Each structure stands twice: as C-alpha cells, then as structure tokens.
mmCIF file of C-alpha atoms and ligand atoms in Angstrom:
data_model
loop_
_atom_site.group_PDB
_atom_site.id
_atom_site.type_symbol
_atom_site.label_atom_id
_atom_site.label_comp_id
_atom_site.label_asym_id
_atom_site.label_seq_id
_atom_site.Cartn_x
_atom_site.Cartn_y
_atom_site.Cartn_z
ATOM 1 C CA UNK M 1 -37.995 60.047 -67.645
ATOM 2 C CA UNK M 2 -40.018 58.084 -65.106
ATOM 3 C CA UNK M 3 -43.219 59.727 -63.825
ATOM 4 C CA UNK M 4 -43.087 61.086 -60.275
ATOM 5 C CA UNK M 5 -45.329 59.696 -57.536
ATOM 6 C CA UNK M 6 -45.804 60.277 -53.817
ATOM 7 C CA UNK M 7 -46.349 57.466 -51.336
ATOM 8 C CA UNK M 8 -48.159 59.570 -48.763
ATOM 9 C CA UNK M 9 -47.717 57.310 -45.721
ATOM 10 C CA UNK M 10 -45.145 54.731 -44.608
ATOM 11 C CA UNK M 11 -45.437 51.375 -46.337
ATOM 12 C CA UNK M 12 -43.516 48.069 -46.670
ATOM 13 C CA UNK M 13 -40.001 48.853 -48.036
ATOM 14 C CA UNK M 14 -40.324 46.153 -50.721
ATOM 15 C CA UNK M 15 -43.351 47.971 -52.128
ATOM 16 C CA UNK M 16 -41.356 51.219 -52.349
ATOM 17 C CA UNK M 17 -38.638 49.225 -54.134
ATOM 18 C CA UNK M 18 -41.174 47.791 -56.566
ATOM 19 C CA UNK M 19 -42.633 51.231 -57.288
ATOM 20 C CA UNK M 20 -39.124 52.656 -57.797
ATOM 21 C CA UNK M 21 -38.682 50.357 -60.808
ATOM 22 C CA UNK M 22 -41.475 52.317 -62.527
ATOM 23 C CA UNK M 23 -41.466 55.777 -60.952
ATOM 24 C CA UNK M 24 -39.444 58.538 -59.317
ATOM 25 C CA UNK M 25 -40.793 57.844 -55.847
ATOM 26 C CA UNK M 26 -41.027 60.335 -53.020
ATOM 27 C CA UNK M 27 -41.788 58.249 -49.953
ATOM 28 C CA UNK M 28 -42.715 59.166 -46.403
ATOM 29 C CA UNK M 29 -41.160 56.359 -44.375
ATOM 30 C CA UNK M 30 -41.057 58.678 -41.323
ATOM 31 C CA UNK M 31 -44.852 58.580 -41.604
ATOM 32 C CA UNK M 32 -45.406 62.320 -41.179
ATOM 33 C CA UNK M 33 -49.120 63.173 -41.189
ATOM 34 C CA UNK M 34 -49.177 65.880 -43.872
ATOM 35 C CA UNK M 35 -51.557 68.811 -43.583
ATOM 36 C CA UNK M 36 -53.614 69.415 -46.755
ATOM 37 C CA UNK M 37 -51.202 72.238 -47.736
ATOM 38 C CA UNK M 38 -48.154 70.031 -47.203
ATOM 39 C CA UNK M 39 -49.771 67.238 -49.234
ATOM 40 C CA UNK M 40 -50.538 69.666 -52.064
ATOM 41 C CA UNK M 41 -46.954 70.989 -52.009
ATOM 42 C CA UNK M 42 -45.523 67.440 -52.081
ATOM 43 C CA UNK M 43 -47.752 66.533 -55.028
ATOM 44 C CA UNK M 44 -46.746 69.385 -57.342
ATOM 45 C CA UNK M 45 -45.463 67.854 -60.586
ATOM 46 C CA UNK M 46 -46.443 64.326 -59.487
ATOM 47 C CA UNK M 47 -48.612 62.063 -61.634
ATOM 48 C CA UNK M 48 -49.774 59.685 -58.901
ATOM 49 C CA UNK M 49 -50.239 59.224 -55.194
ATOM 50 C CA UNK M 50 -50.564 56.139 -53.020
ATOM 51 C CA UNK M 51 -52.883 57.345 -50.282
ATOM 52 C CA UNK M 52 -54.721 56.100 -47.212
ATOM 53 C CA UNK M 53 -57.852 57.307 -45.478
ATOM 54 C CA UNK M 54 -55.777 59.925 -43.615
ATOM 55 C CA UNK M 55 -55.343 62.032 -46.814
ATOM 56 C CA UNK M 56 -58.392 63.836 -48.194
ATOM 57 C CA UNK M 57 -58.795 64.404 -51.920
ATOM 58 C CA UNK M 58 -61.753 66.736 -52.301
ATOM 59 C CA UNK M 59 -62.579 69.235 -55.052
ATOM 60 C CA UNK M 60 -60.459 72.012 -53.486
ATOM 61 C CA UNK M 61 -57.382 69.814 -53.099
ATOM 62 C CA UNK M 62 -57.772 68.355 -56.608
ATOM 63 C CA UNK M 63 -58.092 71.845 -58.104
ATOM 64 C CA UNK M 64 -54.552 72.545 -56.867
ATOM 65 C CA UNK M 65 -53.087 69.355 -58.371
ATOM 66 C CA UNK M 66 -53.039 69.915 -62.140
ATOM 67 C CA UNK M 67 -50.520 67.128 -62.843
ATOM 68 C CA UNK M 68 -52.242 64.380 -60.871
ATOM 69 C CA UNK M 69 -53.575 61.426 -62.887
ATOM 70 C CA UNK M 70 -54.352 58.840 -60.199
ATOM 71 C CA UNK M 71 -55.213 58.640 -56.505
ATOM 72 C CA UNK M 72 -54.561 54.995 -55.539
ATOM 73 C CA UNK M 73 -55.981 54.365 -52.073
ATOM 74 C CA UNK M 74 -54.476 51.570 -50.002
ATOM 75 C CA UNK M 75 -57.880 50.718 -48.510
ATOM 76 C CA UNK M 76 -61.150 49.264 -49.676
ATOM 77 C CA UNK M 77 -62.985 52.275 -48.222
ATOM 78 C CA UNK M 78 -62.564 55.507 -50.162
ATOM 79 C CA UNK M 79 -64.645 58.054 -48.280
ATOM 80 C CA UNK M 80 -61.487 60.246 -48.189
ATOM 81 C CA UNK M 81 -61.734 60.658 -51.990
ATOM 82 C CA UNK M 82 -64.378 62.723 -53.727
ATOM 83 C CA UNK M 83 -64.703 60.368 -56.707
ATOM 84 C CA UNK M 84 -67.075 62.704 -58.594
ATOM 85 C CA UNK M 85 -64.569 65.566 -58.247
ATOM 86 C CA UNK M 86 -61.810 63.229 -59.501
ATOM 87 C CA UNK M 87 -63.948 62.276 -62.497
ATOM 88 C CA UNK M 88 -64.704 65.923 -63.276
ATOM 89 C CA UNK M 89 -60.945 66.564 -63.470
ATOM 90 C CA UNK M 90 -60.101 63.331 -65.322
ATOM 91 C CA UNK M 91 -58.213 61.961 -62.308
ATOM 92 C CA UNK M 92 -58.456 58.182 -61.834
ATOM 93 C CA UNK M 93 -59.320 56.873 -58.364
ATOM 94 C CA UNK M 94 -58.797 53.298 -57.161
ATOM 95 C CA UNK M 95 -59.132 51.211 -54.001
ATOM 96 C CA UNK M 96 -58.055 47.735 -52.809
ATOM 97 C CA UNK M 97 -61.141 45.484 -52.620
ATOM 98 C CA UNK M 98 -61.258 41.700 -52.134
ATOM 99 C CA UNK M 99 -57.719 41.139 -50.835
ATOM 100 C CA UNK M 100 -58.865 42.017 -47.312
ATOM 101 C CA UNK M 101 -62.274 40.287 -47.161
ATOM 102 C CA UNK M 102 -61.322 37.159 -45.233
ATOM 103 C CA UNK M 103 -58.887 38.854 -42.843
ATOM 104 C CA UNK M 104 -61.438 41.533 -41.996
ATOM 105 C CA UNK M 105 -64.146 38.907 -41.497
ATOM 106 C CA UNK M 106 -61.828 36.981 -39.136
ATOM 107 C CA UNK M 107 -61.301 40.149 -37.144
ATOM 108 C CA UNK M 108 -65.027 40.841 -37.050
ATOM 109 C CA UNK M 109 -65.431 37.502 -35.336
ATOM 110 C CA UNK M 110 -62.567 38.212 -32.931
ATOM 111 C CA UNK M 111 -64.228 41.477 -31.928
ATOM 112 C CA UNK M 112 -67.661 39.901 -31.705
ATOM 113 C CA UNK M 113 -66.440 37.098 -29.462
ATOM 114 C CA UNK M 114 -64.312 39.380 -27.289
ATOM 115 C CA UNK M 115 -67.297 41.685 -26.844
ATOM 116 C CA UNK M 116 -69.969 39.058 -26.198
ATOM 117 C CA UNK M 117 -67.752 37.019 -23.846
ATOM 118 C CA UNK M 118 -66.158 40.031 -22.095
ATOM 119 C CA UNK M 119 -62.605 38.937 -22.844
ATOM 120 C CA UNK M 120 -60.777 42.259 -22.523
ATOM 121 C CA UNK M 121 -62.827 43.414 -19.548
ATOM 122 C CA UNK M 122 -62.050 40.209 -17.623
ATOM 123 C CA UNK M 123 -58.381 40.353 -18.609
ATOM 124 C CA UNK M 124 -58.065 43.921 -17.283
ATOM 125 C CA UNK M 125 -59.653 42.762 -14.005
ATOM 126 C CA UNK M 126 -57.264 39.816 -13.756
ATOM 127 C CA UNK M 127 -54.224 41.983 -14.529
ATOM 128 C CA UNK M 128 -55.349 44.436 -11.839
ATOM 129 C CA UNK M 129 -54.877 41.627 -9.288
ATOM 130 C CA UNK M 130 -58.579 41.353 -8.466
ATOM 131 C CA UNK M 131 -58.940 37.577 -9.001
ATOM 132 C CA UNK M 132 -59.214 35.902 -5.599
ATOM 133 C CA UNK M 133 -61.756 33.131 -6.164
ATOM 134 C CA UNK M 134 -63.978 31.519 -8.801
ATOM 135 C CA UNK M 135 -67.600 32.664 -8.769
ATOM 136 C CA UNK M 136 -70.614 31.402 -10.703
ATOM 137 C CA UNK M 137 -71.537 34.879 -11.909
ATOM 138 C CA UNK M 138 -68.193 36.458 -12.776
ATOM 139 C CA UNK M 139 -68.260 37.986 -16.264
ATOM 140 C CA UNK M 140 -71.441 36.368 -17.488
ATOM 141 C CA UNK M 141 -71.660 37.088 -21.190
ATOM 142 C CA UNK M 142 -73.884 36.326 -24.146
ATOM 143 C CA UNK M 143 -73.721 33.161 -26.233
ATOM 144 C CA UNK M 144 -72.787 33.304 -29.885
ATOM 145 C CA UNK M 145 -73.874 29.762 -30.749
ATOM 146 C CA UNK M 146 -77.555 29.426 -31.482
ATOM 147 C CA UNK M 147 -78.100 33.221 -31.497
ATOM 148 C CA UNK M 148 -79.238 35.601 -34.238
ATOM 149 C CA UNK M 149 -76.559 37.552 -36.059
ATOM 150 C CA UNK M 150 -77.660 40.782 -37.765
ATOM 151 C CA UNK M 151 -75.353 42.184 -40.436
ATOM 152 C CA UNK M 152 -75.841 45.695 -41.790
ATOM 153 C CA UNK M 153 -73.914 46.033 -45.055
ATOM 154 C CA UNK M 154 -73.894 42.675 -46.822
ATOM 155 C CA UNK M 155 -71.053 43.217 -49.292
ATOM 156 C CA UNK M 156 -68.151 40.828 -49.669
ATOM 157 C CA UNK M 157 -66.927 41.262 -46.079
ATOM 158 C CA UNK M 158 -70.448 40.960 -44.646
ATOM 159 C CA UNK M 159 -70.974 37.736 -46.597
ATOM 160 C CA UNK M 160 -67.628 36.349 -45.352
ATOM 161 C CA UNK M 161 -68.727 37.092 -41.762
ATOM 162 C CA UNK M 162 -72.055 35.338 -42.408
ATOM 163 C CA UNK M 163 -70.329 32.236 -43.825
ATOM 164 C CA UNK M 164 -68.297 31.868 -40.630
ATOM 165 C CA UNK M 165 -71.499 31.802 -38.556
ATOM 166 C CA UNK M 166 -72.396 28.343 -39.909
ATOM 167 C CA UNK M 167 -70.011 26.771 -37.425
ATOM 168 C CA UNK M 168 -71.867 28.502 -34.602
ATOM 169 C CA UNK M 169 -75.332 27.347 -35.660
ATOM 170 C CA UNK M 170 -76.520 30.915 -35.936
ATOM 171 C CA UNK M 171 -79.460 32.416 -37.759
ATOM 172 C CA UNK M 172 -78.349 35.282 -40.002
ATOM 173 C CA UNK M 173 -80.463 38.289 -40.895
ATOM 174 C CA UNK M 174 -79.138 41.205 -42.905
ATOM 175 C CA UNK M 175 -79.947 44.645 -44.211
ATOM 176 C CA UNK M 176 -78.304 46.111 -47.278
ATOM 177 C CA UNK M 177 -78.985 48.714 -49.973
ATOM 178 C CA UNK M 178 -80.023 45.866 -52.252
ATOM 179 C CA UNK M 179 -81.047 42.298 -51.613
ATOM 180 C CA UNK M 180 -78.557 39.519 -52.467
ATOM 181 C CA UNK M 181 -79.388 36.845 -55.021
ATOM 182 C CA UNK M 182 -80.895 33.607 -53.692
ATOM 183 C CA UNK M 183 -77.617 31.864 -54.363
ATOM 184 C CA UNK M 184 -75.609 34.479 -52.458
ATOM 185 C CA UNK M 185 -78.037 34.290 -49.532
ATOM 186 C CA UNK M 186 -77.736 30.497 -49.438
ATOM 187 C CA UNK M 187 -73.948 30.769 -49.463
ATOM 188 C CA UNK M 188 -74.079 33.323 -46.622
ATOM 189 C CA UNK M 189 -75.559 30.807 -44.162
ATOM 190 C CA UNK M 190 -79.045 31.249 -45.653
ATOM 191 C CA UNK M 191 -79.129 34.884 -44.645
ATOM 192 C CA UNK M 192 -82.601 36.450 -44.560
ATOM 193 C CA UNK M 193 -83.146 40.005 -45.833
ATOM 194 C CA UNK M 194 -85.024 42.239 -43.336
ATOM 195 C CA UNK M 195 -85.598 45.946 -42.732
ATOM 196 C CA UNK M 196 -83.091 47.786 -40.569
ATOM 197 C CA UNK M 197 -85.722 48.147 -37.826
ATOM 198 C CA UNK M 198 -86.522 44.430 -37.783
ATOM 199 C CA UNK M 199 -82.831 43.593 -37.707
ATOM 200 C CA UNK M 200 -82.218 45.868 -34.730
ATOM 201 C CA UNK M 201 -85.247 44.524 -32.849
ATOM 202 C CA UNK M 202 -84.409 40.867 -33.501
ATOM 203 C CA UNK M 203 -80.633 40.399 -33.600
ATOM 204 C CA UNK M 204 -78.649 39.315 -30.555
ATOM 205 C CA UNK M 205 -75.465 40.571 -32.181
ATOM 206 C CA UNK M 206 -75.328 43.397 -34.726
ATOM 207 C CA UNK M 207 -72.277 43.824 -36.975
ATOM 208 C CA UNK M 208 -71.780 46.929 -39.136
ATOM 209 C CA UNK M 209 -69.818 46.523 -42.362
ATOM 210 C CA UNK M 210 -71.329 49.153 -44.653
ATOM 211 C CA UNK M 211 -69.357 51.833 -46.498
ATOM 212 C CA UNK M 212 -69.354 55.396 -45.139
ATOM 213 C CA UNK M 213 -71.181 58.105 -47.080
ATOM 214 C CA UNK M 214 -73.347 61.093 -46.196
ATOM 215 C CA UNK M 215 -76.347 58.686 -46.333
ATOM 216 C CA UNK M 216 -74.821 56.086 -44.007
ATOM 217 C CA UNK M 217 -73.636 58.668 -41.422
ATOM 218 C CA UNK M 218 -75.192 57.813 -38.046
ATOM 219 C CA UNK M 219 -76.892 54.656 -39.333
ATOM 220 C CA UNK M 220 -76.844 53.784 -35.631
ATOM 221 C CA UNK M 221 -77.882 56.706 -33.430
ATOM 222 C CA UNK M 222 -80.056 57.049 -30.298
ATOM 223 C CA UNK M 223 -83.301 55.890 -31.971
ATOM 224 C CA UNK M 224 -81.653 52.763 -33.417
ATOM 225 C CA UNK M 225 -79.928 51.896 -30.136
ATOM 226 C CA UNK M 226 -83.331 52.197 -28.464
ATOM 227 C CA UNK M 227 -84.663 49.461 -30.768
ATOM 228 C CA UNK M 228 -81.935 46.957 -29.882
ATOM 229 C CA UNK M 229 -82.362 44.187 -27.309
ATOM 230 C CA UNK M 230 -81.013 45.008 -23.834
ATOM 231 C CA UNK M 231 -78.628 42.033 -24.010
ATOM 232 C CA UNK M 232 -77.425 42.784 -27.552
ATOM 233 C CA UNK M 233 -73.888 43.531 -28.689
ATOM 234 C CA UNK M 234 -72.898 45.957 -31.440
ATOM 235 C CA UNK M 235 -69.701 45.649 -33.487
ATOM 236 C CA UNK M 236 -68.484 48.405 -35.824
ATOM 237 C CA UNK M 237 -65.860 47.352 -38.368
ATOM 238 C CA UNK M 238 -66.948 49.823 -41.013
ATOM 239 C CA UNK M 239 -65.997 53.465 -40.493
ATOM 240 C CA UNK M 240 -66.204 56.014 -37.739
ATOM 241 C CA UNK M 241 -69.298 58.149 -38.229
ATOM 242 C CA UNK M 242 -71.568 55.235 -39.110
ATOM 243 C CA UNK M 243 -72.309 55.126 -35.384
ATOM 244 C CA UNK M 244 -73.145 58.250 -33.394
ATOM 245 C CA UNK M 245 -70.475 57.663 -30.752
ATOM 246 C CA UNK M 246 -72.006 60.065 -28.212
ATOM 247 C CA UNK M 247 -75.348 58.246 -28.436
ATOM 248 C CA UNK M 248 -73.556 54.904 -28.121
ATOM 249 C CA UNK M 249 -71.724 56.045 -24.981
ATOM 250 C CA UNK M 250 -75.053 57.102 -23.449
ATOM 251 C CA UNK M 251 -76.592 53.717 -24.332
ATOM 252 C CA UNK M 252 -73.617 51.766 -22.965
ATOM 253 C CA UNK M 253 -73.630 53.778 -19.722
ATOM 254 C CA UNK M 254 -77.352 53.144 -19.277
ATOM 255 C CA UNK M 255 -76.888 49.441 -20.247
ATOM 256 C CA UNK M 256 -79.491 49.878 -23.002
ATOM 257 C CA UNK M 257 -77.381 47.361 -24.901
ATOM 258 C CA UNK M 258 -74.939 44.940 -23.261
ATOM 259 C CA UNK M 259 -71.697 45.863 -24.993
ATOM 260 C CA UNK M 260 -69.959 47.190 -28.081
ATOM 261 C CA UNK M 261 -66.810 46.230 -29.990
ATOM 262 C CA UNK M 262 -65.330 49.095 -31.977
ATOM 263 C CA UNK M 263 -62.469 49.128 -34.455
ATOM 264 C CA UNK M 264 -63.375 52.554 -35.869
ATOM 265 C CA UNK M 265 -64.428 55.854 -34.293
ATOM 266 C CA UNK M 266 -65.691 59.312 -35.099
ATOM 267 C CA UNK M 267 -62.666 61.649 -35.437
ATOM 268 C CA UNK M 268 -60.178 58.797 -35.005
ATOM 269 C CA UNK M 269 -57.495 58.636 -33.802
ATOM 270 C CA UNK M 270 -58.848 61.271 -31.367
ATOM 271 C CA UNK M 271 -61.843 59.212 -30.278
ATOM 272 C CA UNK M 272 -64.373 60.184 -27.599
ATOM 273 C CA UNK M 273 -62.539 59.946 -24.226
ATOM 274 C CA UNK M 274 -65.631 58.616 -22.408
ATOM 275 C CA UNK M 275 -65.131 55.233 -24.114
ATOM 276 C CA UNK M 276 -62.081 54.718 -21.899
ATOM 277 C CA UNK M 277 -64.176 54.841 -18.748
ATOM 278 C CA UNK M 278 -66.570 52.121 -19.905
ATOM 279 C CA UNK M 279 -66.105 48.459 -19.108
ATOM 280 C CA UNK M 280 -68.647 47.165 -21.614
ATOM 281 C CA UNK M 281 -66.712 48.172 -24.707
ATOM 282 C CA UNK M 282 -63.805 46.536 -26.558
ATOM 283 C CA UNK M 283 -61.650 49.104 -28.351
ATOM 284 C CA UNK M 284 -59.141 48.435 -31.149
ATOM 285 C CA UNK M 285 -57.217 50.978 -33.292
ATOM 286 C CA UNK M 286 -58.601 50.409 -36.831
ATOM 287 C CA UNK M 287 -56.765 47.105 -37.363
ATOM 288 C CA UNK M 288 -59.413 44.833 -38.898
ATOM 289 C CA UNK M 289 -57.375 44.277 -42.075
ATOM 290 C CA UNK M 290 -54.034 44.231 -40.258
ATOM 291 C CA UNK M 291 -52.602 40.773 -40.847
ATOM 292 C CA UNK M 292 -49.119 40.886 -42.378
ATOM 293 C CA UNK M 293 -50.068 39.080 -45.620
ATOM 294 C CA UNK M 294 -53.222 41.149 -46.119
ATOM 295 C CA UNK M 295 -51.612 44.543 -45.527
ATOM 296 C CA UNK M 296 -48.871 43.523 -47.997
ATOM 297 C CA UNK M 297 -51.525 42.454 -50.497
ATOM 298 C CA UNK M 298 -53.304 45.812 -50.056
ATOM 299 C CA UNK M 299 -50.067 47.752 -50.635
ATOM 300 C CA UNK M 300 -49.278 45.694 -53.741
ATOM 301 C CA UNK M 301 -52.821 46.095 -55.006
ATOM 302 C CA UNK M 302 -52.512 49.906 -54.699
ATOM 303 C CA UNK M 303 -49.131 49.646 -56.485
ATOM 304 C CA UNK M 304 -50.735 47.573 -59.297
ATOM 305 C CA UNK M 305 -53.317 50.327 -59.766
ATOM 306 C CA UNK M 306 -50.630 53.040 -59.925
ATOM 307 C CA UNK M 307 -48.433 51.087 -62.333
ATOM 308 C CA UNK M 308 -51.342 50.317 -64.672
ATOM 309 C CA UNK M 309 -52.735 53.857 -64.601
ATOM 310 C CA UNK M 310 -49.420 55.486 -65.453
ATOM 311 C CA UNK M 311 -48.622 53.060 -68.262
ATOM 312 C CA UNK M 312 -51.866 53.608 -70.195
ATOM 313 C CA UNK M 313 -53.482 50.412 -68.835
ATOM 314 C CA UNK M 314 -56.781 50.285 -67.040
ATOM 315 C CA UNK M 315 -56.161 50.051 -63.256
ATOM 316 C CA UNK M 316 -57.694 46.780 -62.006
ATOM 317 C CA UNK M 317 -59.698 48.564 -59.296
ATOM 318 C CA UNK M 318 -60.661 51.757 -61.043
ATOM 319 C CA UNK M 319 -63.584 53.474 -59.267
ATOM 320 C CA UNK M 320 -64.361 55.946 -62.054
ATOM 321 C CA UNK M 321 -64.022 54.088 -65.402
ATOM 322 C CA UNK M 322 -65.110 57.232 -67.275
ATOM 323 C CA UNK M 323 -61.632 58.693 -66.635
ATOM 324 C CA UNK M 324 -59.863 55.813 -68.339
ATOM 325 C CA UNK M 325 -61.588 56.550 -71.613
ATOM 326 C CA UNK M 326 -60.430 60.156 -71.283
ATOM 327 C CA UNK M 327 -56.732 59.173 -71.122
HETATM 328 C C1 DGY K 401 -60.048 49.844 -45.469
HETATM 329 O O1 DGY K 401 -59.472 49.097 -46.266
HETATM 330 O O2 DGY K 401 -60.953 50.604 -45.808
HETATM 331 C C2 DGY K 401 -59.592 49.784 -44.058
HETATM 332 O O3 DGY K 401 -60.491 50.385 -43.205
HETATM 333 C C3 DGY K 401 -58.204 50.426 -43.920
HETATM 334 O O4 DGY K 401 -58.352 51.825 -44.028
#
C-alpha cells in the first residue's frame, strides 16, 4: 500500500499527479486555510505533508501527529516549522533552497527600483487623472546607479542581489551573521562587510534578505530607522516581523526615510492598515519567488524531498540530518 500524504495548500496539478504515482494523496485544491485542529485531523495516519509557511508545525502540533515522518515545506524559509521539535520526534523537515535565488533577486531589484523611482505612486496619480502638465519636480526619486547598496542577510539570495548591482556601478556593503570568504565577496560585486549600524548609517538603499528567527525579529525597529539616511529606501523581501511595521509606518509618515518597498508584513495577509494611506511605500503580496518556472521548481523540489524521505532515501534538502540516521 502506498503511504498517505497531505498536500496542505493548492499546488500545480501536475505536481499532484507526480505525487500520486508514489502516494495516496489528499490534496487541497480548493485552498482552504486549515486551522491547526483541522490540519491535525487531516494528517492522522499520514506519513508526510507538503506544507507552506501558512501551516505551523510546533511541538504541540507534532505531538498529535504520531504517524508523520516528514514535513516538506514548499519555501526556502521554514520559520513555520520547529525543526528542533521535529528532530526530537524523529520527523524529517525540508525546505526548497537555491531554486528561487535568481527569481527572488530579480524581484528584489524590481521592488528597489519601483521604490526609489516612485513607480507605483506616480502610476496611481496618473490613473487618478491628475496628470495635466510636465513639471521639473514631479516624483523626484533617488538614483540607484552610483549609490551604496546595503544588504542585511548575505546568503545566496543576498549575493545574487549584490551581483546584479555591478551593472549599476554601485558600492555594496553587507551585514551577515558571518563574513563571506574573499572569493564570495569579490563575486558579490566586491561587497564589504560592515556592522549593522555602519550599514544603516551609510547605505542609500537597504535590502533585507535574512531568515526570520526570534533573534532576527525586529532587526529594523525605531532605533535602526533613526540611523538611516533621510533619503534612504528600505526593501524587505525576507519575512514579516524582521521589520517592526508600526515603527516603519511612523518613520515613513515623518519622512525619516524616503520610502519602503515591502513584499512581506507582520501578521500577513492582515497587514497594518496604515500602510494603505502612505504614498511612500510600494506594497506587494509576498510574491518575490512567484515566477511560473520558479514556483513549479519549488513545488517539485518539495515533492523530491517527500518522495526521497518516504522511500528510505535522504531528502536532498533535509534540515535535520540527525533524523535520517534514525530511520
Ligand atoms: C520562501 O520560499 O520562503 C518564500 O517566502 C515563499 O514562502
């Protein structure tokens, strides 16, 4: 008999078909957002789950899932999974790194450019029928070329963003848990390692691409926004909660920084309503990795992890290798 799995959110039909060759699949193509109790009920007797950041797997949930062997997240971020609790129960956990690096870096640039050059703000104004003449000072923005780009979180996506800055003749500074090798720095447009404070004081454009954890919560709050240049832009591609959104709204209202571009929010999708009243912010609904080929690659990567885990092979993106030895 094939093992049973749950695909917890809607996904490409061909991926469901592929999984069905290996498993008894319960899918959720109506994309119902399960409560924790509903998720637990659906997972009784199931050996695996394909999950996204909207499903939490903490110690309490895992304790009620005795048959579960793998949580395969369709995301590079895995702050919805308590990996230590998985390990304690012998449950494998996996994510989908690498396949989304370049697409997410492209989007980081789209958001950075839209924010610095006031693209959405000016489009809203045009659509509202306000354009009657050309003026020298309409929608003056900040230049990208020749400016200093500060990247907080210099993993694979951060490095891909830095590489793209070569074409804009930018200086790159970065802050990260650990310094890159000389070779990696050279490849990332000769990025220079600095403290977080120096980065915030010096950068014209700050991009956040660090993973969320209890330590990275509110990496940017009121004190950090105070350090930034008045003309600076801030882009958050990482996770809601890395920025203190209330402090950011206060700073944007007071023009302490020029503008922000946000793909992620605290409590998304129910983000802070005051963002909607601000002109100096570009808002997108957590779509940085959303190109068709990349989302398909992410879904297939999560499927690869499930298929390997439930056929006694090591999942290619196993986050807790200790559990594989326990199988
Ligand atoms: C990721 O891969 O972590 C993206 O944010 C999608 O959740």
